[in-house]
Amino acid sequence: MKLTGYRNLLFAAALSLLPIATTSAHAAGTLTVALEIDDGSWDPIDTFTLTWGRIGSNLYDGLVLRGPDLKLYPGLATSWQFLDDNKRIRFTLRKGVKFHDGEDFNAAAVKFTFDRLLGPEGAKGPQQANYTSIGSVNVVDDYTVDFILKNPDPVLITKLAGYGAMIVPPKYIQEKGDTYFNLHPVGTGPFKFVDYKPKVSLTLEANPDYWGGAPKLGGLVYRFIPEAATQVSELQSGGIDIATLVPISLIDTIKSDPKLEVESITGPDVVMLRFNSADGITKDPAVRKAMIEAIDRDAIIEQILQGNGKPIASLQSSLSFGYDPNLKPLPFDPAAAKAALDKAGVKPGTNVELSFIGTNATFREVAQTVAAYLQAVGINVSLKSYESNVYYTDLVPHGKTGPLYQYQWGGWTFDFDNTAYLLYHSGQFWNPYIKDAKLDQMLEAQRATYNVDERKKILNQIADYTADQAYEIPLYNSNTLYAINKRVHNLPPTPDIRFRFLDTTVE
């Protein structure tokens, strides 16, 4: 397969093959965006969160770009070709690109990026697992590199449009060190780093020399606001232009303000309650199924989400490759749930902890509702909340959760592989409890073929198998929700809110 062209769509400026001369057009206003999490490091290999990706997509470029239409386009690579029976991928690189510090982008930068990602430094973070199919990166000449694959990876090109493999500057990192780079990032993207105030804000300015054309904004300010109500308050007062954390309860309030609007579109996020399937009563699949049957998820979607979500039977939205519309979730059946718990020997009044992140008001209401449903079939649920960084860096990966724990997955590749492999395969960072040889075999089999139909068949089987094993309670596919000030123009709806603010303007 060889890709050499792309269509001129909504984000044409990002994909222009010719640099555009600097003009005064880019120096027109600053856009302020509120994000829920400050990841604390701006190194692409240190994080997994979509909130980081929303910033990183403006600071950095990957070899491949994904547009708001979810299609893939050339980025720092102008073309790529699979060779040697799909064991080698040759990338032709874009010429004339410079990092923000003036360093040249070339094949050496690509090799440095992936050697670092796949080496000891990358092993410290969660991104390395996405790229382990790459055995080595070989420089052919200054603008040609070969990726030598040690095993097949049919999703690799899609992953390269993510944010773990964004290209970083070799000389800058070698001279300044990783710690400095974490807090003073340099990429090739449309915006350049200016200032970082931990837990407060990150400020960027337009890159007038961007290879895809200078942004029309003068700058970007990301403010870290973990409370949804505060984001909305700041949006109403004009303190921010985009709120990415919108509580369902305030949607009507936002819509009533003539200066503001709300976007609610199908996105990749799925929300679930995962089980500790290794210990306690939730080790039993029959108990897990009973707990699923005890919860009326349709009611949660309608009453708590106010319809801003969809039911799911597996951990993917309808946008995901591998989605099976014929797979239906277990029905709400509290009588059957109670009978199954009795049969399994679960005594009425058994206590179960539900671990969750406390800052999300909507999920807190969901958790309280789940607790009420489970209490109705004889299980007492204690709710225990955690700060998000502790939750994702310590609690979940080290298996310190309660028998039930909240999990939200962004599905950033829009391919079920990247969700299923990382959440189900034995030994993965985000899978502290499941060790299932049959499941491992299926996960590996779908990665071993480039046949689209065969992959889809296996991914459907994985979804069916994991649903039958009841490894989690699939709650819902939450709509992508964000609120925006109408002074912002030229911002196409984007399912994962990974905006690239190239053609965007503010009044």
Coordinates of N, CA and C in Angstrom, one line a residue, residues 274-275 277 288 314-316 416-417 419-428 430-448 457-472:
R274 N -14.9 -1.4 35.7 CA -14.2 -2.6 35.6 C -14.2 -3.4 36.9
F275 N -14.0 -4.7 36.8 CA -13.9 -5.5 37.9 C -12.5 -5.9 38.3
S277 N -11.1 -8.9 38.7 CA -11.5 -10.2 38.3 C -10.5 -11.3 38.9
R288 N -20.2 -11.3 38.3 CA -20.0 -10.1 37.5 C -21.2 -9.9 36.6
S314 N -19.7 -3.4 24.3 CA -18.2 -3.6 24.4 C -17.6 -2.3 24.5
L315 N -16.3 -2.2 24.7 CA -15.6 -1.0 25.1 C -15.2 -0.2 23.9
Q316 N -16.2 0.2 23.1 CA -16.0 0.9 21.9 C -17.3 1.6 21.4
F416 N -10.6 -0.9 17.6 CA -10.8 -1.6 18.8 C -9.5 -2.3 19.3
D417 N -8.6 -2.5 18.4 CA -7.3 -3.1 18.8 C -6.7 -2.4 20.0
T419 N -7.8 -0.4 22.2 CA -8.5 -0.5 23.5 C -8.4 -1.9 24.0
A420 N -8.7 -2.9 23.2 CA -8.8 -4.3 23.6 C -7.4 -4.8 24.1
Y421 N -6.4 -4.6 23.3 CA -5.1 -5.1 23.6 C -4.6 -4.5 24.9
L422 N -4.7 -3.2 25.1 CA -4.2 -2.6 26.3 C -5.0 -2.8 27.5
L423 N -6.3 -3.1 27.4 CA -7.1 -3.3 28.6 C -7.3 -4.8 28.9
Y424 N -7.0 -5.7 28.0 CA -7.3 -7.1 28.2 C -6.0 -8.0 28.2
H425 N -5.0 -7.7 27.4 CA -3.9 -8.6 27.3 C -3.1 -8.7 28.6
S426 N -2.7 -9.9 28.9 CA -1.9 -10.1 30.1 C -0.7 -9.2 30.2
G427 N -0.4 -8.6 31.4 CA 0.8 -7.9 31.6 C 0.8 -6.4 31.1
Q428 N -0.3 -6.0 30.5 CA -0.4 -4.6 30.0 C -0.5 -3.6 31.2
W430 N -2.4 -1.1 31.7 CA -3.7 -0.7 32.2 C -4.6 -2.0 32.5
N431 N -4.0 -3.1 32.6 CA -4.7 -4.4 32.9 C -4.1 -5.0 34.1
P432 N -4.5 -4.6 35.3 CA -3.8 -5.2 36.5 C -4.4 -6.5 37.0
Y433 N -5.5 -7.0 36.4 CA -6.1 -8.1 36.9 C -6.4 -9.3 35.9
I434 N -6.6 -9.0 34.7 CA -7.0 -10.1 33.7 C -5.8 -10.8 33.2
K435 N -5.8 -12.2 33.3 CA -4.8 -13.1 32.7 C -5.6 -14.2 32.1
D436 N -5.8 -14.1 30.8 CA -6.7 -15.0 30.1 C -6.0 -15.5 28.8
A437 N -5.5 -16.7 28.8 CA -4.7 -17.2 27.6 C -5.5 -17.2 26.3
K438 N -6.7 -17.6 26.4 CA -7.6 -17.6 25.2 C -7.7 -16.2 24.6
L439 N -7.9 -15.2 25.5 CA -8.1 -13.8 25.1 C -6.8 -13.3 24.5
D440 N -5.7 -13.6 25.2 CA -4.4 -13.2 24.7 C -4.1 -13.7 23.2
Q441 N -4.5 -15.0 23.0 CA -4.3 -15.6 21.7 C -5.2 -14.8 20.6
M442 N -6.4 -14.5 20.9 CA -7.2 -13.7 20.0 C -6.7 -12.3 19.7
L443 N -6.2 -11.7 20.8 CA -5.7 -10.4 20.6 C -4.4 -10.4 19.7
E444 N -3.6 -11.4 19.9 CA -2.4 -11.5 19.1 C -2.7 -11.9 17.7
A445 N -3.7 -12.7 17.5 CA -4.1 -13.1 16.1 C -4.6 -12.0 15.3
Q446 N -5.4 -11.0 15.8 CA -5.8 -9.9 15.0 C -4.7 -8.9 14.7
R447 N -3.7 -8.9 15.5 CA -2.5 -8.1 15.2 C -1.6 -8.7 14.1
A448 N -1.8 -10.0 13.9 CA -0.9 -10.7 13.0 C -1.3 -10.7 11.5
K457 N -13.4 -9.7 11.9 CA -14.0 -10.9 12.4 C -13.5 -11.2 13.8
I458 N -12.1 -11.2 14.0 CA -11.5 -11.5 15.2 C -11.9 -10.5 16.3
L459 N -11.9 -9.2 15.9 CA -12.2 -8.1 16.9 C -13.7 -8.3 17.4
N460 N -14.6 -8.7 16.5 CA -15.9 -9.0 16.9 C -16.0 -10.2 17.9
Q461 N -15.1 -11.2 17.6 CA -15.1 -12.3 18.5 C -14.5 -11.9 19.9
I462 N -13.6 -11.0 19.9 CA -13.0 -10.5 21.2 C -14.1 -9.8 22.0
A463 N -14.8 -8.9 21.3 CA -15.9 -8.2 21.9 C -17.0 -9.1 22.5
D464 N -17.3 -10.2 21.7 CA -18.3 -11.2 22.2 C -17.8 -11.9 23.4
Y465 N -16.5 -12.3 23.3 CA -15.9 -13.1 24.4 C -15.8 -12.4 25.7
T466 N -15.3 -11.1 25.6 CA -15.1 -10.3 26.8 C -16.5 -10.0 27.4
A467 N -17.5 -9.8 26.6 CA -18.9 -9.6 27.1 C -19.4 -10.8 27.8
D468 N -19.1 -12.0 27.3 CA -19.5 -13.2 27.9 C -18.8 -13.4 29.3
Q469 N -17.5 -13.0 29.3 CA -16.7 -13.2 30.6 C -17.1 -12.0 31.6
A470 N -17.7 -11.0 31.1 CA -18.2 -9.9 31.9 C -17.0 -9.3 32.7
Y471 N -15.9 -8.9 32.0 CA -14.8 -8.3 32.7 C -15.1 -6.9 33.2
E472 N -16.1 -6.3 32.7 CA -16.5 -5.0 33.2 C -18.0 -4.7 32.9

